[in-house]
PDB file of C-alpha atoms in Angstrom:
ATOM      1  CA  UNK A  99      21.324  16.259 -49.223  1.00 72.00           C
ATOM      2  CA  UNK A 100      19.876  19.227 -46.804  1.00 77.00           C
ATOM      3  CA  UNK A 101      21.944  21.616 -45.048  1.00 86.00           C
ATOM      4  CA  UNK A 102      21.553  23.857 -42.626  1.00 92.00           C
ATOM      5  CA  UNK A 103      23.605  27.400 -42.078  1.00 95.00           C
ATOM      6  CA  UNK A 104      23.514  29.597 -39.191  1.00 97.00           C
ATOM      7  CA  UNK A 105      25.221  32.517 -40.293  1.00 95.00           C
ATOM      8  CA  UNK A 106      26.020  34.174 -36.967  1.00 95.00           C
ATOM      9  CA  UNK A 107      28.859  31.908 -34.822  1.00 95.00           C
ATOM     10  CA  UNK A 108      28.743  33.903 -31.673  1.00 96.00           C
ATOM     11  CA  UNK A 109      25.528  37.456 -30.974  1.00 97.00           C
ATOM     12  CA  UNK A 110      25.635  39.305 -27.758  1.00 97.00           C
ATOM     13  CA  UNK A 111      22.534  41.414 -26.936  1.00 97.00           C
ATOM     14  CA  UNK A 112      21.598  43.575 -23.820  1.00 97.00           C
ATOM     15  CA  UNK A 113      18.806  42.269 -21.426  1.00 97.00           C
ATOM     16  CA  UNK A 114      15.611  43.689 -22.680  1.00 97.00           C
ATOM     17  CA  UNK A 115      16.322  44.015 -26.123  1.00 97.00           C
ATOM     18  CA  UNK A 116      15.072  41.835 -29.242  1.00 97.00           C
ATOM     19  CA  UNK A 117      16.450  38.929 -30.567  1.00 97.00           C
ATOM     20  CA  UNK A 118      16.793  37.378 -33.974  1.00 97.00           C
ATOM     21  CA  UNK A 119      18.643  34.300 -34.746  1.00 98.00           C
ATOM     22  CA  UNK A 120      19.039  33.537 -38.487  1.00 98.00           C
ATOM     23  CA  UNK A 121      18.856  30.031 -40.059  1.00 97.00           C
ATOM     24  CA  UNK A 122      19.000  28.763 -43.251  1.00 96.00           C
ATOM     25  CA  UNK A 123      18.491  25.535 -45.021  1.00 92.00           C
ATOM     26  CA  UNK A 124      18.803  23.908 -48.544  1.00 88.00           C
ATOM     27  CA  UNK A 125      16.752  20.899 -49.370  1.00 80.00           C
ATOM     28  CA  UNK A 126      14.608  20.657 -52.301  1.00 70.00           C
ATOM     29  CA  UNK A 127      11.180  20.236 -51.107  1.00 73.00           C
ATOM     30  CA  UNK A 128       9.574  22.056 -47.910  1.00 73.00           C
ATOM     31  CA  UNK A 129      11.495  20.347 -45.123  1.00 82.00           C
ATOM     32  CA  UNK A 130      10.393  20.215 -40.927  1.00 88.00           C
ATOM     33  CA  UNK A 131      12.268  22.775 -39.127  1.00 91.00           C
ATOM     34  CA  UNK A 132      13.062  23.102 -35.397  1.00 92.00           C
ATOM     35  CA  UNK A 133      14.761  25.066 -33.066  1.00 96.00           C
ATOM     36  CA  UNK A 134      16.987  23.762 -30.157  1.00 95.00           C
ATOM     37  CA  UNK A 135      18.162  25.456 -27.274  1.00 96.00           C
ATOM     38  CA  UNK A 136      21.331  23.728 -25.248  1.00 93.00           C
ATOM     39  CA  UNK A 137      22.345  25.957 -22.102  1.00 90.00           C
ATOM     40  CA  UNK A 138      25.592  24.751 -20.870  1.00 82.00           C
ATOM     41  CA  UNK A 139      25.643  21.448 -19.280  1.00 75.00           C
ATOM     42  CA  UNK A 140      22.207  20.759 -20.754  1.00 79.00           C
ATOM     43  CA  UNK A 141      20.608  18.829 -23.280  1.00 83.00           C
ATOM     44  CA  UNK A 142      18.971  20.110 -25.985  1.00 91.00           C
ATOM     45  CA  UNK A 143      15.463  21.495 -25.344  1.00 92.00           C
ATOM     46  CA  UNK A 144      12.921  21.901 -28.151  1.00 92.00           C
ATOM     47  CA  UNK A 145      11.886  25.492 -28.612  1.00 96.00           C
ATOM     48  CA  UNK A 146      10.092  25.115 -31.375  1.00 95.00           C
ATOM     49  CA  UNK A 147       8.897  23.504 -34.689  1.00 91.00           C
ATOM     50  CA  UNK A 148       6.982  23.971 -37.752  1.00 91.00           C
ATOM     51  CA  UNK A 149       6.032  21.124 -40.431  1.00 85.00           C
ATOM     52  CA  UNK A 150       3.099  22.914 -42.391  1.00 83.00           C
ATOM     53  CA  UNK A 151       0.264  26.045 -41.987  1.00 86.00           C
ATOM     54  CA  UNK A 152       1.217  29.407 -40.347  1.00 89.00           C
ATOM     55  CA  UNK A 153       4.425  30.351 -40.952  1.00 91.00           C
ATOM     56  CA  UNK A 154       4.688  32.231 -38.022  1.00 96.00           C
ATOM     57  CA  UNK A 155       5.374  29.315 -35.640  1.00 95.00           C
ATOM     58  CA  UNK A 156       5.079  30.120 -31.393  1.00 96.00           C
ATOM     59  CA  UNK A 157       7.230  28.391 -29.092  1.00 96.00           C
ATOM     60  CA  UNK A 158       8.030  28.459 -25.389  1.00 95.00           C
ATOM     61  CA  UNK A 159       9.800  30.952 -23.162  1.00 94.00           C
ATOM     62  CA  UNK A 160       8.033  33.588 -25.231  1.00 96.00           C
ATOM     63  CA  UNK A 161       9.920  32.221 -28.438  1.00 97.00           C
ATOM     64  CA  UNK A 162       8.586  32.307 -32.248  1.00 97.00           C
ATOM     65  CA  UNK A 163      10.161  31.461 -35.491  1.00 98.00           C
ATOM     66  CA  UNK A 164       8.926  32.320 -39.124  1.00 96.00           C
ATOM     67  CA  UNK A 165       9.295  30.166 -42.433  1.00 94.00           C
ATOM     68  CA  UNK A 166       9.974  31.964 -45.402  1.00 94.00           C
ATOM     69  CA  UNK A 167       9.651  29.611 -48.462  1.00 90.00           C
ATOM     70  CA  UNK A 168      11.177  31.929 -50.721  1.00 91.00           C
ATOM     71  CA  UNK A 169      14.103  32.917 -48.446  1.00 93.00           C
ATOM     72  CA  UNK A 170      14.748  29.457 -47.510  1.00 92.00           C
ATOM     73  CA  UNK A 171      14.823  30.702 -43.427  1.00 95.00           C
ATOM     74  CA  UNK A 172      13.735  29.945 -40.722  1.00 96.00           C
ATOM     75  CA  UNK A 173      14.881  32.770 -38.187  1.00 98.00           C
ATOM     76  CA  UNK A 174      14.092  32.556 -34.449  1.00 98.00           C
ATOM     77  CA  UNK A 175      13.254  36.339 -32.854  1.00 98.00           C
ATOM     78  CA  UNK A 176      12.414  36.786 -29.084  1.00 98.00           C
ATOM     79  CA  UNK A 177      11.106  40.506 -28.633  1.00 97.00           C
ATOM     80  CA  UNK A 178      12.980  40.839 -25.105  1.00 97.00           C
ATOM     81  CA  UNK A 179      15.837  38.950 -24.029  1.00 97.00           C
ATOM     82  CA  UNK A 180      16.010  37.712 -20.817  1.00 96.00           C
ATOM     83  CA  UNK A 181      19.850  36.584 -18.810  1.00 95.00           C
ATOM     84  CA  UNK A 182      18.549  33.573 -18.687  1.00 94.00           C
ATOM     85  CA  UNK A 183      18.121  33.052 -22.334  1.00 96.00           C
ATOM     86  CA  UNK A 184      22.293  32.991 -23.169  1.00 96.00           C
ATOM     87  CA  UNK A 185      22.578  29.685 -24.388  1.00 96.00           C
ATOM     88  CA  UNK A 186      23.866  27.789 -27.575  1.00 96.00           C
ATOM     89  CA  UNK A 187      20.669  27.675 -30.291  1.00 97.00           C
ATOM     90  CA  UNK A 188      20.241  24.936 -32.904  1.00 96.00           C
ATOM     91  CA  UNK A 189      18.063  25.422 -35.643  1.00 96.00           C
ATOM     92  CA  UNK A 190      17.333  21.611 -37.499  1.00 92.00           C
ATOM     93  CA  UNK A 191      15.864  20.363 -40.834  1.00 88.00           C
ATOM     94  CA  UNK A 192      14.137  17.255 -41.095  1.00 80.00           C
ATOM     95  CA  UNK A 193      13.072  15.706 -44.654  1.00 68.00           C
ATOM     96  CA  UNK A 194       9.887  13.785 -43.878  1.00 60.00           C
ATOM     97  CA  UNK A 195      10.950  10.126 -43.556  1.00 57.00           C
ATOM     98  CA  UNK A 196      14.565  11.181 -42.320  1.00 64.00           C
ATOM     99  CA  UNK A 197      16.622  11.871 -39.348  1.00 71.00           C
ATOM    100  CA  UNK A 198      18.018  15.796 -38.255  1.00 78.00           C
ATOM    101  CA  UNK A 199      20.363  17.763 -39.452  1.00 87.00           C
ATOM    102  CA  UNK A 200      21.934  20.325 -37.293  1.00 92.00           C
ATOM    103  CA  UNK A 201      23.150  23.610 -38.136  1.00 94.00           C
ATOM    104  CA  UNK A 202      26.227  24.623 -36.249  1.00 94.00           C
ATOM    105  CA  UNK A 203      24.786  26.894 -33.655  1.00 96.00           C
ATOM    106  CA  UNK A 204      24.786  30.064 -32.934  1.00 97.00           C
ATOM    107  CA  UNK A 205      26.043  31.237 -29.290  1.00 96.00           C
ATOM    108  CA  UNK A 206      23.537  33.743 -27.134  1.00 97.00           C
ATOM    109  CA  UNK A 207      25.668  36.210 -24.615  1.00 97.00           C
ATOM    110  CA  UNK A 208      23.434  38.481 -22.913  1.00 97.00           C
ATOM    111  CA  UNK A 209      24.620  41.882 -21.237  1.00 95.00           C
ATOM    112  CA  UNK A 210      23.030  42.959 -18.078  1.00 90.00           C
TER     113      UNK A 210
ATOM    114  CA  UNK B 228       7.951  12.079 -15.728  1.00 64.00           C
ATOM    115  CA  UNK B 229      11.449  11.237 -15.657  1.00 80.00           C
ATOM    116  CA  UNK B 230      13.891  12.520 -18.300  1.00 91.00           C
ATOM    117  CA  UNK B 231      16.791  10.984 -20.724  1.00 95.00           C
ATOM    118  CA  UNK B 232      19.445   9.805 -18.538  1.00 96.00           C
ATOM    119  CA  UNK B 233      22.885   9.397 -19.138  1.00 96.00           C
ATOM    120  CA  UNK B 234      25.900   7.775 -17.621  1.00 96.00           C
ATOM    121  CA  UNK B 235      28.690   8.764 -17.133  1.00 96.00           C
ATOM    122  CA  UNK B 236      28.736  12.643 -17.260  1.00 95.00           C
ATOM    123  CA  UNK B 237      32.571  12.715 -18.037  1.00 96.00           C
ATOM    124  CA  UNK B 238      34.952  10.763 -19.392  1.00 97.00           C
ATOM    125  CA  UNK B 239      38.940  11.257 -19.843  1.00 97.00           C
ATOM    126  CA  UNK B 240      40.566   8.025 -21.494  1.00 97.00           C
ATOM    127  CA  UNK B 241      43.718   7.225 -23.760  1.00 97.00           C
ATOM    128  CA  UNK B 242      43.688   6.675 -27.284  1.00 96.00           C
ATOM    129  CA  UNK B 243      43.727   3.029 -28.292  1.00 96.00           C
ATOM    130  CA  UNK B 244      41.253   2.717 -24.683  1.00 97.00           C
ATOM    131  CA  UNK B 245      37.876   1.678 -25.059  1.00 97.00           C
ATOM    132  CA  UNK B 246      34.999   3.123 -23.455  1.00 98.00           C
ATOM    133  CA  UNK B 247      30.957   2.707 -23.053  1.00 98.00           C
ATOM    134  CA  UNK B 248      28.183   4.762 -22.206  1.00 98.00           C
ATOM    135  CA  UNK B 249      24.809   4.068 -21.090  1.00 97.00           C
ATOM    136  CA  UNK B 250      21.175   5.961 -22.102  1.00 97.00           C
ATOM    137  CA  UNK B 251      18.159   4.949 -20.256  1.00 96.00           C
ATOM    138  CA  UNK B 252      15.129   6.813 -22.600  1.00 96.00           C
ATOM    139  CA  UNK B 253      11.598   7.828 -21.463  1.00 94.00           C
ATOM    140  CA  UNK B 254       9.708   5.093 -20.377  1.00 93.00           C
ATOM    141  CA  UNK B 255       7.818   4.008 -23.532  1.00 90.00           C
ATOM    142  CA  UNK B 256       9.668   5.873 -26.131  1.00 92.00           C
ATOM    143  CA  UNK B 257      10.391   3.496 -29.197  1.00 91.00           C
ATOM    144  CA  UNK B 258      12.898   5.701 -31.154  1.00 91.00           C
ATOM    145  CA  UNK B 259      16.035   5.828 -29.129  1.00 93.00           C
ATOM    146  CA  UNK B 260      18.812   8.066 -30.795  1.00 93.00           C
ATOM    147  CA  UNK B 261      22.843   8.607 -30.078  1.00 96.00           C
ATOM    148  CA  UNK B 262      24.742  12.200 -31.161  1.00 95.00           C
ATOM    149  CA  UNK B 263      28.251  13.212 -31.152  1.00 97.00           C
ATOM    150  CA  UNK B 264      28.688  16.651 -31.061  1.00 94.00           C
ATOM    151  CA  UNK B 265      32.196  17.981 -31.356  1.00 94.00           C
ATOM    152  CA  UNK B 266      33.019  20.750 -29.851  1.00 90.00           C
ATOM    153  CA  UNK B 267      32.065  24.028 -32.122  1.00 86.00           C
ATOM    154  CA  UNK B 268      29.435  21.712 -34.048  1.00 89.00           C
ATOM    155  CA  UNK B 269      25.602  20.816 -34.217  1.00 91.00           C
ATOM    156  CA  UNK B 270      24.837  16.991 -33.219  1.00 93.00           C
ATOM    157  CA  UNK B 271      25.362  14.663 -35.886  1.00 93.00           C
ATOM    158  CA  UNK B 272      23.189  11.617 -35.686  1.00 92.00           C
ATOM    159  CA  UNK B 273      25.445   8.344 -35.131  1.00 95.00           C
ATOM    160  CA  UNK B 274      22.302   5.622 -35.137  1.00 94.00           C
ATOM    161  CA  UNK B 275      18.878   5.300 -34.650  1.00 91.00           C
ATOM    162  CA  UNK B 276      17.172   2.400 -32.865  1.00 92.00           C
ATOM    163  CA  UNK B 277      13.100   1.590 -33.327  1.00 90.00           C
ATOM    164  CA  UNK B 278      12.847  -0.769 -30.234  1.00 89.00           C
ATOM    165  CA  UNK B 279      15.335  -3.077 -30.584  1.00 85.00           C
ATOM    166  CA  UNK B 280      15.921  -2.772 -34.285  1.00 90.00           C
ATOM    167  CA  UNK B 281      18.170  -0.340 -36.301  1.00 92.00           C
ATOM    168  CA  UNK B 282      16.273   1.994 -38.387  1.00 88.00           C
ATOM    169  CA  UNK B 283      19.852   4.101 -39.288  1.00 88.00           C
ATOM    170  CA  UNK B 284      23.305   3.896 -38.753  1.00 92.00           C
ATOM    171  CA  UNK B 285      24.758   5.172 -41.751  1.00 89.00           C
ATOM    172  CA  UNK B 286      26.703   7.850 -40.233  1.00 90.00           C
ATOM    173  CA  UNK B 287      28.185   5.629 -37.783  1.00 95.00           C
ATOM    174  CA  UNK B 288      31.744   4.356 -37.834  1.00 94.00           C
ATOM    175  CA  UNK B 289      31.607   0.847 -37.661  1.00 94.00           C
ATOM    176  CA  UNK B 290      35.090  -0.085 -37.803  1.00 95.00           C
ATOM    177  CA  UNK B 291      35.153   1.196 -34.329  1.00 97.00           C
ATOM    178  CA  UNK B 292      31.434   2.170 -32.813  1.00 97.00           C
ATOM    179  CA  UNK B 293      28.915  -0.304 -31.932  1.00 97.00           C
ATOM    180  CA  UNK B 294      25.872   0.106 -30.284  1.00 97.00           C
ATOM    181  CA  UNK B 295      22.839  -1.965 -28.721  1.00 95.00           C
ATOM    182  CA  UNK B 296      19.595  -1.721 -27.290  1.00 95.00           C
ATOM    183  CA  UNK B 297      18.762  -4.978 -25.801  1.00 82.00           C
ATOM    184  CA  UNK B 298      14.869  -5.489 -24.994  1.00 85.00           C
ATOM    185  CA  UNK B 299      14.271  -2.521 -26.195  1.00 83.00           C
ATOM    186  CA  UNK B 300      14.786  -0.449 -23.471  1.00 91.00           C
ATOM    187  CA  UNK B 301      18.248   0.694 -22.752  1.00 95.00           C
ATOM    188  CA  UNK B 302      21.330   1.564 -24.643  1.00 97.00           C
ATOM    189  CA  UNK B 303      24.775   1.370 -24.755  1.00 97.00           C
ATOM    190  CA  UNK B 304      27.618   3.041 -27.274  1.00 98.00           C
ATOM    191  CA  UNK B 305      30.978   1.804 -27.569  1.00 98.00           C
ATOM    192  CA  UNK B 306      34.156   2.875 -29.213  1.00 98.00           C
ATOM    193  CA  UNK B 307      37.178   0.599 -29.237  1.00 97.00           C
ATOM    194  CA  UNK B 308      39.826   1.628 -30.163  1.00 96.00           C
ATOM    195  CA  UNK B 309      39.221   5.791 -29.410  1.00 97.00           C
ATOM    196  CA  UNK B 310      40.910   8.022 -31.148  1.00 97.00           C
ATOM    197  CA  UNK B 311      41.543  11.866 -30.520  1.00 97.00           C
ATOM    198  CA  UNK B 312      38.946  12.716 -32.644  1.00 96.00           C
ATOM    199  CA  UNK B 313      36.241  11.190 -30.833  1.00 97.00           C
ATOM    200  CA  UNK B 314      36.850  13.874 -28.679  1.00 97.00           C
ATOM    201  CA  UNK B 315      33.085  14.689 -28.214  1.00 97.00           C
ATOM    202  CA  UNK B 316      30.075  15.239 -26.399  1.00 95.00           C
ATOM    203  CA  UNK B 317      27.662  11.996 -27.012  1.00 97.00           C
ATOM    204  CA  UNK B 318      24.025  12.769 -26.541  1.00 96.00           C
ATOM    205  CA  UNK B 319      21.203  10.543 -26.552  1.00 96.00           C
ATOM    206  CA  UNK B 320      17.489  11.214 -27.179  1.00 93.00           C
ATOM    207  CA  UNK B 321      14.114   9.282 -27.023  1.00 92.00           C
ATOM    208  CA  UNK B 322      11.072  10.099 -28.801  1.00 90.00           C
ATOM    209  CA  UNK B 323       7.591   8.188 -28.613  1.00 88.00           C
ATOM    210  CA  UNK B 324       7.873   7.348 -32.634  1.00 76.00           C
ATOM    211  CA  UNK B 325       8.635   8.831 -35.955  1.00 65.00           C
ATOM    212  CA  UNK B 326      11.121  11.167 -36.614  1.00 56.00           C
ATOM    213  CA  UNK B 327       9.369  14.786 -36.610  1.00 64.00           C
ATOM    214  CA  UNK B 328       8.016  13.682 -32.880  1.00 76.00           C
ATOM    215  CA  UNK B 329      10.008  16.005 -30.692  1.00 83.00           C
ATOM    216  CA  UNK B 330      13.152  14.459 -29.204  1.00 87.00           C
ATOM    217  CA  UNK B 331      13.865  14.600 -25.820  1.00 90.00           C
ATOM    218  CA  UNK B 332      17.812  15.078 -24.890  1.00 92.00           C
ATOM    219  CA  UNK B 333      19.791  13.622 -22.043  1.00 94.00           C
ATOM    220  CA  UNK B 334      22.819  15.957 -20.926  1.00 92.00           C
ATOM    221  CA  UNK B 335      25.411  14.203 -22.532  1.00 94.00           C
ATOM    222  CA  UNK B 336      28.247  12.282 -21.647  1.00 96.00           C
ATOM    223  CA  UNK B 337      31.637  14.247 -22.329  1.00 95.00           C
ATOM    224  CA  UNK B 338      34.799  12.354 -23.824  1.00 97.00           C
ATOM    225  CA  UNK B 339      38.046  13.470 -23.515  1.00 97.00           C
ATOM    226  CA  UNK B 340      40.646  11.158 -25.686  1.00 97.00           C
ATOM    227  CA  UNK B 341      44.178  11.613 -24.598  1.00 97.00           C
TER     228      UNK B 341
END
């Protein structure tokens, strides 16, 4: 069965400076990938997703993600982090043909 | 276009209560989906409806969680009897059809079991 790990429970960066977010997965074949964003009270909100091509996937509020085959990642990066980006962050693996799993978030503080 | 919407926002019952909540998806969104996300957790997917029919529910605890989605349209999850550790956020998401279509959240309704 696939499983996702994000590594990092809790970051806390200053505004302005980069972000990376690290996910990994285990699954036997080249899964779909996502990225979720949940700001407190909120539901989750699709950053981004990749299913197959350039492994350098763009998604919104200036957002991209890159698939590493070999690594088994998928780690989100933001080159300037914004207040408003403190949030929880879900990355998600889904098998063609089946439903999400969730990794266990990771939890965005961001300094002034 | 309107969102997910959820009902209620909060909810603080008794074990042994019951309780129901309600998810009205996207206007023409087949796939309907319910979460419970614990506190501390990603969602885990409880079922997954394809109009009116149930495409999965394997992760769902039948001996106390039912759910419905009569016409089509709307949903409703209930747990009878709660217990303490359905202590959870329950989220609910619509997407127009298959699986890797991008899910759209409603914000949740939090249960508190006593």
């Amino acid at each position: 069965a696939q499983s996702v790990t994000q590594p990092d429970i809790h970051i806390t960066v200053s505004e302005g400076a980069s972000l990376e977010l690290r996910c990994n997965y285990s699954y036997g074949a080249t899964p779909y990938l996502f990225w979720y964003v949940q700001s407190p009270g909120q539901g989750l909100q699709l950053l981004l997703k990749y299913f197959s091509g350039d492994t350098l996937v763009q998604g919104i509020k200036g957002f991209e993600a890159e698939f590493k085959r070999s690594q088994s990642s998928f780690n989100l990066r933001k080159p300037s982090v914004h207040w408003s980006d403190a949030a929880e962050y879900f990355c998600a693996v889904g098998p063609y043909g089946q439903n999400f799993v969730f990794g266990p978030g990771t939890r965005l503080s961001v300094l002034p | 276009e309107a969102g997910v919407a959820q009902s209620p926002r909060y909810k603080i019952i008794e074990k042994r209560q019951s309780v129901a909540f309600w998810c009205n998806p996207i206007s023409g969104h087949a796939t309907l989906y319910w979460y419970q996300q614990i506190l501390g957790q990603g969602p885990k997917l409880l079922i997954q409806f394809q109009n009116n029919g149930v495409v999965d529910d394997s992760q769902l605890p039948k001996d106390r969680f039912s759910a419905e989605r009569l016409k089509g349209v709307d949903s409703t999850l209930k747990i009878q009897p709660a217990k303490l550790e359905d202590s959870a956020v329950y989220l609910c998401a619509s997407s127009t059809g298959t699986v890797q279509e991008t899910q759209y959240f409603g914000p949740g309704t939090r249960l508190l079991v006593l």
